[in-house]
CSV table of C-alpha atoms and ligand atoms in Angstrom, one decimal:
chain,number,residue,atom,x,y,z
A,155,MET,CA,92.3,65.8,77.7
A,156,ALA,CA,96.0,65.4,76.5
A,157,GLU,CA,98.4,68.1,77.4
A,158,PRO,CA,100.1,69.3,73.8
A,159,GLY,CA,103.8,68.7,74.3
A,160,MET,CA,103.5,66.4,77.1
A,161,GLU,CA,102.9,63.3,75.4
A,162,LEU,CA,106.4,62.1,76.0
A,163,MET,CA,105.9,62.5,79.8
A,164,ARG,CA,102.9,60.2,79.6
A,165,LEU,CA,104.8,57.6,77.3
A,166,ARG,CA,108.0,57.5,79.2
A,167,ALA,CA,106.4,57.7,82.8
A,168,ALA,CA,104.2,54.8,81.5
A,169,ARG,CA,107.4,52.8,80.7
A,170,VAL,CA,109.0,53.3,83.8
A,171,GLU,CA,106.0,52.3,85.8
A,172,ASP,CA,105.7,49.0,84.0
A,173,TYR,CA,109.5,48.7,84.6
A,174,LEU,CA,109.1,49.4,88.5
A,175,GLY,CA,106.3,47.0,88.5
A,176,PHE,CA,108.7,43.9,88.1
A,177,CYS,CA,112.2,44.9,88.7
A,178,LEU,CA,112.3,44.0,92.5
A,179,ARG,CA,110.4,40.6,91.8
A,180,ASP,CA,113.4,38.2,91.2
A,181,ARG,CA,115.5,39.3,93.8
A,182,ALA,CA,114.6,37.2,96.7
A,183,ILE,CA,113.3,39.9,98.9
A,184,PRO,CA,111.4,38.8,102.1
A,185,GLU,CA,107.7,39.2,101.4
A,186,ARG,CA,106.9,41.9,104.1
A,187,LEU,CA,110.0,43.8,103.0
A,188,LEU,CA,109.2,43.5,99.3
A,189,THR,CA,105.6,44.3,100.2
A,190,ALA,CA,106.6,47.7,102.1
A,191,MET,CA,108.9,48.9,99.3
A,192,GLU,CA,106.4,48.5,96.6
A,193,TYR,CA,103.6,50.1,98.7
A,194,SER,CA,105.6,53.3,98.2
A,195,LEU,CA,107.3,52.7,94.9
A,196,LEU,CA,104.2,51.9,93.1
A,197,ALA,CA,102.1,54.4,94.8
A,198,GLY,CA,101.9,56.5,91.8
A,199,GLY,CA,104.4,59.0,91.7
A,200,LYS,CA,105.1,61.6,88.6
A,201,ARG,CA,108.4,59.6,87.7
A,202,LEU,CA,109.8,62.9,87.0
A,203,ARG,CA,113.4,62.2,87.8
A,204,PRO,CA,113.6,58.8,85.5
A,205,VAL,CA,111.6,60.6,82.7
A,206,LEU,CA,114.4,63.4,83.0
A,207,CYS,CA,116.9,60.7,82.6
A,208,LEU,CA,115.7,58.9,79.8
A,209,SER,CA,114.7,62.1,77.9
A,210,CYS,CA,118.3,63.5,78.4
A,211,ALA,CA,119.6,60.2,77.0
A,212,ALA,CA,117.2,60.4,74.2
A,213,LEU,CA,118.4,64.0,73.5
A,214,CYS,CA,121.8,62.7,73.4
A,215,GLY,CA,120.7,59.8,70.9
A,216,LEU,CA,120.3,56.6,73.2
A,217,LYS,CA,117.6,54.5,72.8
A,218,GLU,CA,115.0,54.6,75.8
A,219,ALA,CA,115.0,51.0,76.7
A,220,GLU,CA,119.0,50.9,77.1
A,221,ALA,CA,118.5,54.0,79.9
A,222,LEU,CA,115.7,52.3,81.6
A,223,PRO,CA,117.4,50.1,84.5
A,224,PHE,CA,119.3,53.3,85.4
A,225,ALA,CA,116.3,55.5,85.1
A,226,ALA,CA,114.4,53.3,87.6
A,227,ALA,CA,117.5,53.1,89.8
A,228,ILE,CA,116.9,57.2,90.4
A,229,GLU,CA,113.1,56.3,91.0
A,230,LEU,CA,114.1,53.9,93.8
A,231,ILE,CA,116.3,56.2,95.4
A,232,HIS,CA,113.7,59.0,95.2
A,233,THR,CA,111.2,56.9,96.8
A,234,TYR,CA,113.8,55.5,99.8
A,235,SER,CA,114.2,59.6,100.3
A,236,LEU,CA,110.6,60.1,100.6
A,237,ILE,CA,109.7,57.1,103.2
A,238,HIS,CA,112.9,58.3,105.5
A,239,ASP,CA,111.9,61.8,105.2
A,240,ASP,CA,108.2,61.0,106.4
A,241,LEU,CA,109.5,59.3,109.3
A,242,PRO,CA,108.6,60.7,112.8
A,243,ALA,CA,112.4,61.2,113.4
A,244,MET,CA,112.3,63.8,110.5
A,245,ASP,CA,109.1,65.5,109.0
A,246,ASN,CA,106.7,63.1,110.8
A,247,ASP,CA,104.3,62.9,108.1
A,248,ASP,CA,100.9,60.9,107.6
A,249,LEU,CA,100.4,61.2,104.1
A,250,ARG,CA,102.5,60.5,100.8
A,251,ARG,CA,101.5,60.1,97.4
A,252,GLY,CA,98.2,60.1,98.4
A,253,ARG,CA,98.3,57.4,100.9
A,254,PRO,CA,99.3,56.6,104.4
A,255,THR,CA,103.1,56.9,104.9
A,256,ASN,CA,105.1,53.9,104.9
A,257,HIS,CA,105.6,53.9,108.7
A,258,LYS,CA,102.2,54.4,109.3
A,259,ALA,CA,101.2,51.6,106.7
A,260,PHE,CA,103.7,49.1,108.4
A,261,ASP,CA,105.9,50.3,111.3
A,262,GLU,CA,108.9,52.2,111.9
A,263,ALA,CA,111.6,49.8,111.5
A,264,THR,CA,109.9,48.1,108.4
A,265,ALA,CA,109.8,51.7,106.7
A,266,ILE,CA,113.6,52.1,107.6
A,267,LEU,CA,114.3,48.9,106.0
A,268,ALA,CA,112.4,49.4,103.0
A,269,GLY,CA,114.1,52.9,102.5
A,270,ASP,CA,117.2,51.1,103.0
A,271,GLY,CA,116.4,48.4,100.8
A,272,LEU,CA,115.4,50.7,98.1
A,273,LEU,CA,118.4,52.6,98.2
A,274,THR,CA,120.6,49.7,97.7
A,275,GLU,CA,118.7,47.8,95.2
A,276,ALA,CA,119.0,50.7,93.3
A,277,PHE,CA,122.7,49.9,92.8
A,278,VAL,CA,121.6,46.4,91.4
A,279,CYS,CA,119.5,48.1,88.9
A,280,MET,CA,122.5,50.3,87.8
A,281,ALA,CA,124.9,47.4,87.7
A,282,GLY,CA,122.3,45.7,85.3
A,283,THR,CA,122.3,48.7,82.7
A,284,GLY,CA,123.7,47.0,79.7
A,285,LEU,CA,125.7,49.9,78.2
A,286,PRO,CA,129.6,50.2,77.9
A,287,PRO,CA,130.9,50.0,81.6
A,288,GLU,CA,132.7,53.3,81.7
A,289,ARG,CA,129.4,55.0,80.7
A,290,VAL,CA,127.7,53.4,83.5
A,291,LEU,CA,130.6,53.8,86.0
A,292,ALA,CA,130.4,57.6,85.3
A,293,ALA,CA,126.9,57.8,85.6
A,294,LEU,CA,126.7,55.6,89.0
A,295,GLY,CA,129.6,58.1,90.3
A,296,GLU,CA,127.5,61.1,89.5
A,297,LEU,CA,124.3,59.6,91.1
A,298,ALA,CA,125.8,58.4,94.2
A,299,ARG,CA,127.6,62.0,94.8
A,300,ALA,CA,124.3,63.6,94.2
A,301,ALA,CA,122.0,61.2,96.5
A,302,GLY,CA,125.3,61.1,99.1
A,303,ALA,CA,126.4,62.8,102.0
A,304,ALA,CA,127.6,66.0,99.9
A,305,GLY,CA,124.0,65.9,97.9
A,306,MET,CA,120.8,64.8,99.1
A,307,VAL,CA,121.4,63.4,102.6
A,308,GLY,CA,123.8,66.5,103.4
A,309,GLY,CA,120.8,68.7,102.4
A,310,GLN,CA,118.5,67.1,104.5
A,311,MET,CA,121.1,67.6,107.4
A,312,LEU,CA,121.1,71.2,106.7
A,313,ASP,CA,117.5,71.5,106.2
A,314,MET,CA,117.1,70.2,109.7
A,315,GLU,CA,119.7,72.6,111.1
A,316,TYR,CA,118.1,75.7,109.3
A,317,THR,CA,114.4,74.9,110.5
A,318,GLY,CA,113.4,77.1,113.0
A,319,ALA,CA,116.3,79.5,112.2
A,320,SER,CA,115.4,83.3,111.7
A,321,ALA,CA,118.4,84.9,110.1
A,322,ALA,CA,118.9,82.9,106.7
A,323,ASP,CA,118.8,84.5,103.5
A,324,VAL,CA,117.9,83.5,99.6
A,325,GLU,CA,121.3,82.3,98.9
A,326,THR,CA,121.6,79.9,102.1
A,327,LEU,CA,118.2,78.7,101.0
A,328,ALA,CA,119.1,78.0,97.3
A,329,ALA,CA,122.3,76.4,98.6
A,330,MET,CA,120.6,73.9,100.7
A,331,HIS,CA,117.9,73.1,98.3
A,332,ALA,CA,120.5,72.7,95.5
A,333,ARG,CA,121.6,69.5,97.5
A,334,LYS,CA,118.4,68.6,98.8
A,335,THR,CA,116.2,68.5,96.0
A,336,GLY,CA,118.3,69.8,93.2
A,337,ALA,CA,121.0,67.2,93.2
A,338,LEU,CA,119.1,64.3,92.3
A,339,LEU,CA,117.0,66.3,89.6
A,340,LYS,CA,120.4,67.3,88.1
A,341,ALA,CA,121.9,63.8,88.3
A,342,SER,CA,118.9,62.4,86.4
A,343,CYS,CA,119.8,65.0,83.6
A,344,VAL,CA,123.3,64.4,83.9
A,345,CYS,CA,123.3,60.7,83.8
A,346,GLY,CA,121.0,60.5,80.7
A,347,GLY,CA,123.8,62.3,79.0
A,348,LEU,CA,126.4,60.3,80.4
A,349,LEU,CA,124.5,56.9,79.7
A,350,ALA,CA,124.6,58.1,76.1
A,351,GLY,CA,128.3,58.9,75.7
A,352,ALA,CA,127.7,62.6,75.3
A,353,GLY,CA,130.4,64.9,74.9
A,354,GLY,CA,131.4,67.5,77.4
A,355,GLU,CA,129.5,70.4,76.3
A,356,ALA,CA,126.5,68.7,76.1
A,357,VAL,CA,126.8,67.2,79.4
A,358,ALA,CA,127.6,70.6,80.7
A,359,ALA,CA,124.3,71.9,79.0
A,360,LEU,CA,122.4,69.1,80.7
A,361,ALA,CA,123.9,69.9,84.2
A,362,ARG,CA,122.6,73.6,83.7
A,363,TYR,CA,119.4,72.4,82.8
A,364,GLY,CA,119.1,70.2,85.7
A,365,THR,CA,120.3,72.7,88.1
A,366,THR,CA,117.9,75.3,87.1
A,367,PHE,CA,115.1,72.8,86.8
A,368,GLY,CA,115.8,71.8,90.4
A,369,ALA,CA,115.5,75.4,91.4
A,370,VAL,CA,112.2,76.0,89.6
A,371,PHE,CA,111.0,72.4,91.3
A,372,GLN,CA,111.8,73.5,94.7
A,373,ILE,CA,110.3,77.0,94.5
A,374,VAL,CA,107.0,75.7,93.2
A,375,ASP,CA,107.0,73.1,95.7
A,376,ASP,CA,107.4,75.7,98.6
A,377,ILE,CA,104.7,77.8,97.0
A,378,LEU,CA,102.1,74.6,96.4
A,379,ASP,CA,103.1,73.8,100.2
A,380,VAL,CA,101.2,77.2,101.2
A,381,THR,CA,98.4,77.4,98.3
A,382,GLY,CA,97.7,73.5,97.4
A,383,THR,CA,95.4,71.1,99.0
A,384,ALA,CA,96.0,67.7,100.3
A,385,GLU,CA,94.3,66.1,97.1
A,386,GLN,CA,96.1,68.3,94.8
A,387,LEU,CA,99.5,67.3,96.4
A,388,GLY,CA,98.9,63.9,97.9
A,389,LYS,CA,100.7,65.1,100.9
A,390,THR,CA,99.8,67.4,103.8
A,391,PRO,CA,100.1,71.1,103.2
A,392,GLY,CA,100.9,73.9,105.3
A,393,LYS,CA,103.7,71.6,107.1
A,394,ASP,CA,106.6,74.1,106.2
A,395,ALA,CA,105.2,76.8,107.9
A,396,ALA,CA,103.9,74.7,110.8
A,397,GLN,CA,107.3,73.2,111.4
A,398,GLY,CA,109.1,76.7,110.9
A,399,LYS,CA,111.0,75.7,107.8
A,400,LEU,CA,113.0,78.1,105.7
A,401,THR,CA,111.2,78.4,102.6
A,402,TYR,CA,111.1,81.0,99.2
A,403,PRO,CA,107.5,81.9,100.4
A,404,SER,CA,108.8,82.6,103.9
A,405,LEU,CA,111.6,84.5,103.1
A,406,LEU,CA,110.3,86.4,99.7
A,407,GLY,CA,106.8,86.3,99.7
A,408,LEU,CA,104.4,84.5,96.9
A,409,GLU,CA,104.5,86.9,94.7
A,410,ARG,CA,108.3,87.2,94.3
A,411,SER,CA,108.6,83.4,94.7
A,412,ARG,CA,106.4,83.0,91.6
A,413,ALA,CA,108.7,85.5,89.6
A,414,LEU,CA,111.8,83.7,90.7
A,415,ALA,CA,110.2,80.1,89.5
A,416,LEU,CA,109.5,81.7,86.1
A,417,GLU,CA,112.9,83.3,85.8
A,418,GLN,CA,114.5,79.9,86.5
A,419,ALA,CA,112.3,78.2,83.9
A,420,GLY,CA,113.7,80.6,81.4
A,421,ARG,CA,117.0,79.8,82.3
A,422,ALA,CA,116.6,76.1,82.0
A,423,GLN,CA,114.9,76.6,78.7
A,424,SER,CA,117.7,78.4,77.3
A,425,SER,CA,120.4,76.0,78.7
A,426,LEU,CA,119.2,73.6,75.6
A,427,ASP,CA,119.4,76.2,72.9
A,428,ALA,CA,122.2,74.2,71.3
A,429,PHE,CA,119.8,71.4,71.0
A,430,SER,CA,116.7,70.9,68.5
A,431,GLY,CA,114.2,68.3,68.0
A,432,PRO,CA,111.0,66.6,69.9
A,433,ASP,CA,113.4,65.6,73.2
A,434,ALA,CA,114.5,69.2,73.3
A,435,GLU,CA,111.2,70.7,72.9
A,436,PHE,CA,109.7,68.2,75.6
A,437,LEU,CA,112.3,69.2,78.0
A,438,ARG,CA,112.0,73.0,77.4
A,439,LYS,CA,108.2,72.4,78.0
A,440,LEU,CA,108.6,70.6,80.8
A,441,ALA,CA,110.7,73.1,82.6
A,442,LEU,CA,107.7,75.5,82.1
A,443,ARG,CA,105.2,73.1,83.0
A,444,GLN,CA,106.5,73.1,86.5
A,445,VAL,CA,105.5,76.8,86.6
A,446,GLU,CA,102.1,76.1,85.4
A,447,ARG,CA,101.6,74.2,88.4
A,448,ILE,CA,101.1,77.3,90.5
A,449,ALA,CA,99.6,79.5,87.7
B,1088,LIG,C1,115.7,61.4,104.1
B,1088,LIG,C2,118.1,60.9,103.2
B,1088,LIG,C3,116.8,61.9,103.1
B,1088,LIG,C4,116.6,62.7,102.2
B,1088,LIG,C5,115.5,63.5,102.0
B,1088,LIG,C6,114.4,64.9,98.7
B,1088,LIG,C7,114.5,64.8,100.6
B,1088,LIG,C8,115.4,64.6,101.0
B,1088,LIG,C9,113.3,64.7,101.1
B,1088,LIG,C10,112.0,64.6,100.2
B,1088,LIG,C11,111.0,65.9,101.0
B,1088,LIG,C12,110.4,66.6,100.3
B,1088,LIG,C13,109.0,66.5,100.3
B,1088,LIG,C14,111.0,67.5,99.5
B,1088,LIG,C15,110.4,68.2,98.6
B,1088,LIG,C16,110.6,68.2,97.0
B,1088,LIG,C17,110.3,66.9,96.9
B,1088,LIG,C18,111.6,65.9,96.6
B,1088,LIG,C19,108.9,66.4,96.6
B,1088,LIG,C20,108.7,65.2,96.1
B,1088,LIG,O1,109.1,64.9,94.7
B,1088,LIG,P1,107.9,64.8,93.5
B,1088,LIG,O2,106.9,66.1,93.7
B,1088,LIG,O3,107.1,63.5,94.0
B,1088,LIG,O4,108.8,64.4,92.2
B,1088,LIG,P2,106.4,62.2,93.3
B,1088,LIG,O5,105.5,61.4,94.5
B,1088,LIG,O6,105.7,62.7,92.1
B,1088,LIG,O7,107.7,61.3,92.8
């Protein structure tokens, strides 16, 4: 049965899905590499980041179709990060999006290249966004900083350094996740506003929403790693504890982690107080929906 208030999620995710299905097709990519890239890209992710981008763009008055190539670029970058995160040198995982990880289905070298290919092809998508160049450039800079060495890649580095560490606190954990997972979620929202040519106040509100949304997402992800099943998650549960990862449940316990997720979801919702209409309603609901995943 359709979930009330989530129709826009289904509609926009389906639009992203269609676009991803053909966007790499006319780029003369060698066959095995294209197969490996699409194996992970078209494996049925939730498309949360591109939907955030399209929704924040729509909230600021842009037609969805105009933000679609850029939104797709974000999903390409997200998928590359998952492929590389699963590699034996990183998290060494066998299952992702409900199927064998890229290096298991192909081989390690191909998986590295599939990730590299997705990351770089994302820039082709961004460059093909037919909006005023100054808007595209602003969004491109935002996304590159979020995905780069001071953002997601840097967060992954810190995560590796903290693994097995005993004396960390919640602030350290939150700062690491703000880079590793949060930066791309936040950029997805901010880029929607930038592509729409939104003003500073609106973009700042989207940044607050994206930051708090990212915090909720990560706390929930940590909790689900403890409480979820492989069928529910599409990936191997229990890996954080097995690898001695620093997580919210390991520092705060499940109960306090749940309370923190709910508190952050409330903050995400109130970040959008200045907005009204179906897109604002949907984004508020989407923040709460993350917490409902652990109810
Ligand atoms: C290897 C450069 C590099 C970076 C890796 C984000 C990241 C950094 C790795 C992902 C590892 C991971 C499982 C992090 C937890 C949060 C997360 C990103 C979960 C997956 O995102 P979803 O739930 O997945 O949106 P789908 O498959 O629905 O897109």
